[in-house]
mmCIF file of C-alpha atoms in Angstrom:
data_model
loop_
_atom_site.group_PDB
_atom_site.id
_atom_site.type_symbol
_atom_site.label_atom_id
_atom_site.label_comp_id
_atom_site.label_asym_id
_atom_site.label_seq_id
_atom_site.Cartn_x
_atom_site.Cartn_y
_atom_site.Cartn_z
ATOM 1 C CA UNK A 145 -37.958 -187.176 -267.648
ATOM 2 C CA UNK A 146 -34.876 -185.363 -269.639
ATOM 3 C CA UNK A 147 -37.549 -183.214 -271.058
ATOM 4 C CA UNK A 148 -39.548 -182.336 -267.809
ATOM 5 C CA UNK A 149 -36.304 -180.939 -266.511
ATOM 6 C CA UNK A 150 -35.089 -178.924 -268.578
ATOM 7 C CA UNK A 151 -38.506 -177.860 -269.201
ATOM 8 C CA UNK A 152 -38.681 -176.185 -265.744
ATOM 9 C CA UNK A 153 -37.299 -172.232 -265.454
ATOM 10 C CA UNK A 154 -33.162 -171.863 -264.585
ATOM 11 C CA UNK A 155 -34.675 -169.993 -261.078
ATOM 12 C CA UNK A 156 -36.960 -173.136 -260.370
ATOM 13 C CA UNK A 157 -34.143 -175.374 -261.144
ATOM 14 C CA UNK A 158 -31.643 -173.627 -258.085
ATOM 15 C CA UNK A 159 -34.082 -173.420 -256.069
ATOM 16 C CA UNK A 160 -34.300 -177.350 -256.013
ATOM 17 C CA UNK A 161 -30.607 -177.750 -255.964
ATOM 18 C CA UNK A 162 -30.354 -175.896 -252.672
ATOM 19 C CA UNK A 163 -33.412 -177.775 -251.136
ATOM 20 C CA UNK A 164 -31.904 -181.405 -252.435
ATOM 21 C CA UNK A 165 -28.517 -179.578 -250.260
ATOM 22 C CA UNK A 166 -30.137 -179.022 -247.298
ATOM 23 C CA UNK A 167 -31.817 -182.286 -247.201
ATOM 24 C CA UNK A 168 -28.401 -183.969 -247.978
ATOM 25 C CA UNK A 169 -26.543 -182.051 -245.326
ATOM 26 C CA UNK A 170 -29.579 -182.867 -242.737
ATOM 27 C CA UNK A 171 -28.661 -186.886 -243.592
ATOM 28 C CA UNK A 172 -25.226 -186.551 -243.369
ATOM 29 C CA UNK A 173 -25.379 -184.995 -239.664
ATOM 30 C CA UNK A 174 -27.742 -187.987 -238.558
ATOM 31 C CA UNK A 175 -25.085 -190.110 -239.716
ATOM 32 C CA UNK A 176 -21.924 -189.175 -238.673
ATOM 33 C CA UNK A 177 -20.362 -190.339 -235.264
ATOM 34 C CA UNK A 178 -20.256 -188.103 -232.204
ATOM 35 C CA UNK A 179 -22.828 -185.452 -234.211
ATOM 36 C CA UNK A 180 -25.003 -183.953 -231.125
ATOM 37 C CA UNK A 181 -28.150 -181.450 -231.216
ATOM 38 C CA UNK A 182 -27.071 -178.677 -229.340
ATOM 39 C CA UNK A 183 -30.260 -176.813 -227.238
ATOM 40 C CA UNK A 184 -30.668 -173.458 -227.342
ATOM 41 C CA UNK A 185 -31.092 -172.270 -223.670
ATOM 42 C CA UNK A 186 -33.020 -168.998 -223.363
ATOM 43 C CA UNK A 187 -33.383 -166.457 -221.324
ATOM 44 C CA UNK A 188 -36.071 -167.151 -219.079
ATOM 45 C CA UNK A 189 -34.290 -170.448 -218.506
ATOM 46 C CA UNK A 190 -32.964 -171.725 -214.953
ATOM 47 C CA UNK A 191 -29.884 -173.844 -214.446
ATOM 48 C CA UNK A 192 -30.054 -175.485 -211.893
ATOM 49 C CA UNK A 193 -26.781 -176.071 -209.208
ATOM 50 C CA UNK A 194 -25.953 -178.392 -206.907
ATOM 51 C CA UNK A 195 -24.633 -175.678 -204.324
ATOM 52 C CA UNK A 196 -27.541 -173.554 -203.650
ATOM 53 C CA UNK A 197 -31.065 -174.845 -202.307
ATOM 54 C CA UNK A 198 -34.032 -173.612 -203.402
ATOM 55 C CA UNK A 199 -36.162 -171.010 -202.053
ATOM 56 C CA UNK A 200 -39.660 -172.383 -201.982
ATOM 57 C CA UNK A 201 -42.876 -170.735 -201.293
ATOM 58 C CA UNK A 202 -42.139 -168.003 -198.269
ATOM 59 C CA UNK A 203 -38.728 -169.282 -197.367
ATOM 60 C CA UNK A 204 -36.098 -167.059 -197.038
ATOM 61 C CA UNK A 205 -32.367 -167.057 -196.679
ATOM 62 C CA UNK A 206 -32.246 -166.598 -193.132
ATOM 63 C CA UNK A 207 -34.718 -169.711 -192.191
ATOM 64 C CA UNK A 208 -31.976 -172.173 -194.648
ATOM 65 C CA UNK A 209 -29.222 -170.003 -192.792
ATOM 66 C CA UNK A 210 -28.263 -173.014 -190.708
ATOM 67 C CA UNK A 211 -28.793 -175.867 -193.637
ATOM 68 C CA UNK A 212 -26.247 -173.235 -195.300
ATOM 69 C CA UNK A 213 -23.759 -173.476 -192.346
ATOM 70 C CA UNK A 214 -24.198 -177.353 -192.151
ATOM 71 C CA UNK A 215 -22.588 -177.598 -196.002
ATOM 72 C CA UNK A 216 -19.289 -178.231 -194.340
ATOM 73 C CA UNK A 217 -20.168 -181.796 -192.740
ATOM 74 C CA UNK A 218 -22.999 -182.586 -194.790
ATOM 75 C CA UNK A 219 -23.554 -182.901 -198.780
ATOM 76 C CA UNK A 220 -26.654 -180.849 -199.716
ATOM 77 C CA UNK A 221 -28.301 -179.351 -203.279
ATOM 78 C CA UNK A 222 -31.704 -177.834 -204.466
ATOM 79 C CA UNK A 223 -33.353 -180.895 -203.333
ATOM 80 C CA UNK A 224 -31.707 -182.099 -200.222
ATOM 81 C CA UNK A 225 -30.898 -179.145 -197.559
ATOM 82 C CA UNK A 226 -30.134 -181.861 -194.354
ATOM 83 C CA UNK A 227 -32.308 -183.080 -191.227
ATOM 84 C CA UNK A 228 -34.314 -180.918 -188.876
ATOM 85 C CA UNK A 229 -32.034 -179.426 -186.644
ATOM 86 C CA UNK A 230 -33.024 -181.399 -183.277
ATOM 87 C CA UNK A 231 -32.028 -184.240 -185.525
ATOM 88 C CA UNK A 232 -28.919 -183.182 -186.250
ATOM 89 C CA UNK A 233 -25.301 -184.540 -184.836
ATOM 90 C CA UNK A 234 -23.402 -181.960 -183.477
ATOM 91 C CA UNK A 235 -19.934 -182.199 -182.689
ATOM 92 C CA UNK A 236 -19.322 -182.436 -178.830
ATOM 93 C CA UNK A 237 -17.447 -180.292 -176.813
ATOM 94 C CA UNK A 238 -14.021 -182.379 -176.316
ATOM 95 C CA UNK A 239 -12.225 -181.747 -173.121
ATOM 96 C CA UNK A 240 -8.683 -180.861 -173.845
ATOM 97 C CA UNK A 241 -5.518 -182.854 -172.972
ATOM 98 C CA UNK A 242 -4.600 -182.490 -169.288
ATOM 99 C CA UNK A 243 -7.850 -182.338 -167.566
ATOM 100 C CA UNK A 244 -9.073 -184.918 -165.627
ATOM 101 C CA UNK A 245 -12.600 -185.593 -163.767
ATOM 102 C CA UNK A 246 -13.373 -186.906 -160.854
ATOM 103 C CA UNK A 247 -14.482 -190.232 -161.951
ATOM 104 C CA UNK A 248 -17.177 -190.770 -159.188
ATOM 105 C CA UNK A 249 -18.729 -187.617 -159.113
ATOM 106 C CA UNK A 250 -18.951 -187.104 -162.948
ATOM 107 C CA UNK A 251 -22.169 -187.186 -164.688
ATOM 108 C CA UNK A 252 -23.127 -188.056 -168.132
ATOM 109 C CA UNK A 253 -22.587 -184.775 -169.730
ATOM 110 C CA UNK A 254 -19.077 -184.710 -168.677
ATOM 111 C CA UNK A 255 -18.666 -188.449 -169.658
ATOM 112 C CA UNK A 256 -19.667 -187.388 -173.027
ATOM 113 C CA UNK A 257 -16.904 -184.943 -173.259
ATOM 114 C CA UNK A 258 -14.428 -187.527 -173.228
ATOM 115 C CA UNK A 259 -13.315 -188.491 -176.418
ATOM 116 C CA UNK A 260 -13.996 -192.068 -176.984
ATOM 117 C CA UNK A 261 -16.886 -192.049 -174.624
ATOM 118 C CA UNK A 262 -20.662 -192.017 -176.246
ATOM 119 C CA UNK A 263 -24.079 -192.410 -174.602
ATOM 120 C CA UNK A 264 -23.835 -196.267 -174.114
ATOM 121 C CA UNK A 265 -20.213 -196.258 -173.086
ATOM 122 C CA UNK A 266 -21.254 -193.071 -170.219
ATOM 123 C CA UNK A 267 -24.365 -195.497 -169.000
ATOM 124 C CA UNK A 268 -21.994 -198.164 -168.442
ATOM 125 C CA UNK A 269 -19.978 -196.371 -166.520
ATOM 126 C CA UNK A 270 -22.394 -194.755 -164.464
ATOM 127 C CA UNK A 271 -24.388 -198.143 -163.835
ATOM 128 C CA UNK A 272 -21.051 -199.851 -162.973
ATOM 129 C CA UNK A 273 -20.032 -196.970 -159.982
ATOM 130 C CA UNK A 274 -23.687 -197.191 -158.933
ATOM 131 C CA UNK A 275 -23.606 -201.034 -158.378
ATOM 132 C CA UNK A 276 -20.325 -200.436 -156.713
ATOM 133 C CA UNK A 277 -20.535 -197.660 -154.860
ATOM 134 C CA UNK A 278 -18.183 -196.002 -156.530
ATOM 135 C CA UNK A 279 -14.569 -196.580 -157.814
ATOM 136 C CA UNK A 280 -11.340 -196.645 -155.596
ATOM 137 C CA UNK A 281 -9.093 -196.875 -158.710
ATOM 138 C CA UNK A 282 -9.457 -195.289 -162.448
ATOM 139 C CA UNK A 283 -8.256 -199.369 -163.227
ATOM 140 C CA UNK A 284 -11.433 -200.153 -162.094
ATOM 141 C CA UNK A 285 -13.044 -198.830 -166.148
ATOM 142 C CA UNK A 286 -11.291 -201.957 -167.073
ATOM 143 C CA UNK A 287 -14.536 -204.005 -165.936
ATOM 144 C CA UNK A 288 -16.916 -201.605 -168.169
ATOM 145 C CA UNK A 289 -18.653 -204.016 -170.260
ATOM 146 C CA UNK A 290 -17.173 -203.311 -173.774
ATOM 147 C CA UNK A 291 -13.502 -201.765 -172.639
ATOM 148 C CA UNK A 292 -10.837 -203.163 -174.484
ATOM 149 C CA UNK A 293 -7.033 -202.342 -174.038
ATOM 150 C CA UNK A 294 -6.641 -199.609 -176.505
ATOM 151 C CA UNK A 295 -9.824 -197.962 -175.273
ATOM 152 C CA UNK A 296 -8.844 -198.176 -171.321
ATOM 153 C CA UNK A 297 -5.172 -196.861 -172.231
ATOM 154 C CA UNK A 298 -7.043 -193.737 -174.169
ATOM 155 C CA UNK A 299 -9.388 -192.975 -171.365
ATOM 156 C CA UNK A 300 -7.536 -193.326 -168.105
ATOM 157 C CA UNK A 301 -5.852 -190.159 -168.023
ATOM 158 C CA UNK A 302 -8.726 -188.372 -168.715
ATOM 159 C CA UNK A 303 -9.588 -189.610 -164.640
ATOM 160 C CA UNK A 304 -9.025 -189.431 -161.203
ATOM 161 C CA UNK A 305 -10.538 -190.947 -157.570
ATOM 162 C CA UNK A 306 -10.369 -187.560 -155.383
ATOM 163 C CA UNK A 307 -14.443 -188.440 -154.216
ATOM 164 C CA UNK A 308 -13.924 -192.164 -151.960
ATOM 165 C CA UNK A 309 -16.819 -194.937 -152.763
ATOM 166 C CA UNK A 310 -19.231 -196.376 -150.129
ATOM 167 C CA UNK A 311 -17.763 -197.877 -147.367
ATOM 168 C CA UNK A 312 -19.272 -200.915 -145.415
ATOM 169 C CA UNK A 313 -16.428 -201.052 -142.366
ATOM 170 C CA UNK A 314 -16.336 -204.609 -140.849
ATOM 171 C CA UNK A 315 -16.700 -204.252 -137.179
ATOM 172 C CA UNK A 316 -20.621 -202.312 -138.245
ATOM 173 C CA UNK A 317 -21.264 -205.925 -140.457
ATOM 174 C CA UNK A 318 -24.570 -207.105 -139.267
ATOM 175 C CA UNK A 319 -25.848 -210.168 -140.390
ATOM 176 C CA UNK A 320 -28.971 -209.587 -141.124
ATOM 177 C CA UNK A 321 -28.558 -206.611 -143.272
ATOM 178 C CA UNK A 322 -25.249 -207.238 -144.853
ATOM 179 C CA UNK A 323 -24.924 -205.042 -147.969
ATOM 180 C CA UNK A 324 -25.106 -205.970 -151.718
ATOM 181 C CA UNK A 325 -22.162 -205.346 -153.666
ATOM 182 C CA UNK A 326 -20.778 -206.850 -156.743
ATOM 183 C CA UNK A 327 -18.264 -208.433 -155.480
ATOM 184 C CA UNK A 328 -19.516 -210.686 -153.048
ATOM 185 C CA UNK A 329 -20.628 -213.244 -154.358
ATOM 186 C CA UNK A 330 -23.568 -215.409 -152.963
ATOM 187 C CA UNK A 331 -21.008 -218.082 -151.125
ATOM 188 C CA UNK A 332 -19.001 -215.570 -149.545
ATOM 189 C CA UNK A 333 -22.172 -213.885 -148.287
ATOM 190 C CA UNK A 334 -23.306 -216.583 -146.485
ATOM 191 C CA UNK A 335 -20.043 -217.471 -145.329
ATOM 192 C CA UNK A 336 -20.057 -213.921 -143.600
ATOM 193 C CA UNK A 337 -23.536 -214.209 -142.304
ATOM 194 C CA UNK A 338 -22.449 -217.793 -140.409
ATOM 195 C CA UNK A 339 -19.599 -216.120 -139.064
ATOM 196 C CA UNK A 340 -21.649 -212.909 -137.492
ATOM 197 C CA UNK A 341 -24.317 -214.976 -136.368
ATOM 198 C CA UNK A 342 -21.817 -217.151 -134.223
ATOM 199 C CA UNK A 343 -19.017 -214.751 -133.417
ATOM 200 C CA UNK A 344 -21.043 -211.585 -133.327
ATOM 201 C CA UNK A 345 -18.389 -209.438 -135.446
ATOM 202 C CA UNK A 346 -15.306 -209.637 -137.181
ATOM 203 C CA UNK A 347 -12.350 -207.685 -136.632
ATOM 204 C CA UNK A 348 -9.907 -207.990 -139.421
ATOM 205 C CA UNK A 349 -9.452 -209.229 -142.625
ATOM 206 C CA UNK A 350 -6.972 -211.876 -141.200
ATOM 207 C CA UNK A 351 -9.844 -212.864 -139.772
ATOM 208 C CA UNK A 352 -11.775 -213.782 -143.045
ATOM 209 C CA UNK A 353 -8.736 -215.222 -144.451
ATOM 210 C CA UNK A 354 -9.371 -218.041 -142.121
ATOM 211 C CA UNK A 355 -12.066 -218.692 -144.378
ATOM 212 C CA UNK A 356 -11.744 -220.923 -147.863
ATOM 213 C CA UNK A 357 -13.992 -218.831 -149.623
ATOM 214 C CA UNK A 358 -11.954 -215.837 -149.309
ATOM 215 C CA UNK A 359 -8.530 -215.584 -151.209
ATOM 216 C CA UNK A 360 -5.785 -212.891 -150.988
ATOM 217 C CA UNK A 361 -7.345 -211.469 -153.934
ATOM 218 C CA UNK A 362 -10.475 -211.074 -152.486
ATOM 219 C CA UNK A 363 -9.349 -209.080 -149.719
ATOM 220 C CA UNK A 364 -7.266 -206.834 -152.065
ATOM 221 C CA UNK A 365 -10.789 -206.323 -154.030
ATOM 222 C CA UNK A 366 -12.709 -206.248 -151.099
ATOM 223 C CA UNK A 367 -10.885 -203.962 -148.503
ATOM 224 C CA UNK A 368 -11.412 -200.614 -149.746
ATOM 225 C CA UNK A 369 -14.998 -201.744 -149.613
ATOM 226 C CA UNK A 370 -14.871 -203.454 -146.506
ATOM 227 C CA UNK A 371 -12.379 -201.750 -144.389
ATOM 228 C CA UNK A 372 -11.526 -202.760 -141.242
#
């Protein structure tokens, strides 16, 4: 083996030295901790960002104009630019501090401007003034289904009674027709119907005191309903 090598040229000989190098470096790189490959990114090469979405096909900047705008509620990137628009939430137009609506004429789209209010709370609303008849007092939102005490104390200056509700005055009381309302319930009802059908009408509410099934608080609840 001594012989072969020295047998080969002095030129042959470095040029195997610096091959055996190279190798050896090579093996040492594979093994050393925290070595990485480095790619070579060229030219023609895209980076892609998480801030701009892609154009695809014929889109253009002005049809991802409003995904664009919508960046400052909602994440997007190349691959995500948001919902269709009609799909979209869109921040409601709050009525400021200091207004006030008239809480029987209002309709859902004002409801909606209320803060606190959303589309179930404004159909509760508006399905408990329709049973009613309307409200007499903004304390009245306390029987919403769903109110709580925080919520009422937010909302109530946000209202006002300048409309009246429906009025049922108790000397027009027929029995045979009396009106539904929420409050009655189904023994005071017929208590009213005996009394019309033997005394014809009633006069006063100290009149249907006489009667158990109606308390003090009753005619408190009742009266702006049922005037006399």
């Amino acid at each position: 083996m001594k012989g072969h090598w020295f047998s080969i040229g002095r030129g042959e000989r470095l040029v195997l030295l610096m091959v055996a190098l190279l190798v050896a470096t090579g093996f040492l790189m594979v093994l050393l901790p925290g070595s990485k490959t480095v790619p070579t990114i060229s030219a023609t090469d895209s980076v892609p960002t998480t801030d701009t979405p892609t154009l695809r096909g014929s889109d253009t900047p002005q049809k991802l104009s409003a995904a664009v705008r919508h960046r400052d509620t909602l994440l997007t990137n190349e691959h995500y630019v948001g919902p269709p628009t009609h799909l979209r939430h869109t921040p409601k137009d709050v009525l400021p501090k200091g207004v006030t609506l008239d809480l029987n004429t209002a309709d859902s789209l004002l409801l909606l401007r209320v803060p606190g209010i959303g589309p179930a709370f404004a159909r509760r609303i508006l399905n408990l003034r329709r049973r009613l008849g309307g409200f007499y007092t903004v304390m009245q939102l306390q029987e919403v289904y769903g109110m709580d005490y925080d919520r009422f104390l937010a909302l109530r200056p946000y209202f006002r009674i300048v409309t009246p509700p429906a009025t049922y005055p108790l000397y027009s009381l027929d029995a045979e027709s009396l009106p539904e309302h929420p409050y009655l319930n189904w023994m005071q009802r017929d208590a009213l119907k005996k009394w019309l059908r033997r005394e014809g009408k009633i006069d006063s509410w100290s009149t249907l005191m006489r009667l158990d099934v109606f308390t003090c608080e009753d005619s408190i609840r009742l009266s702006p309903y049922f005037p006399e």
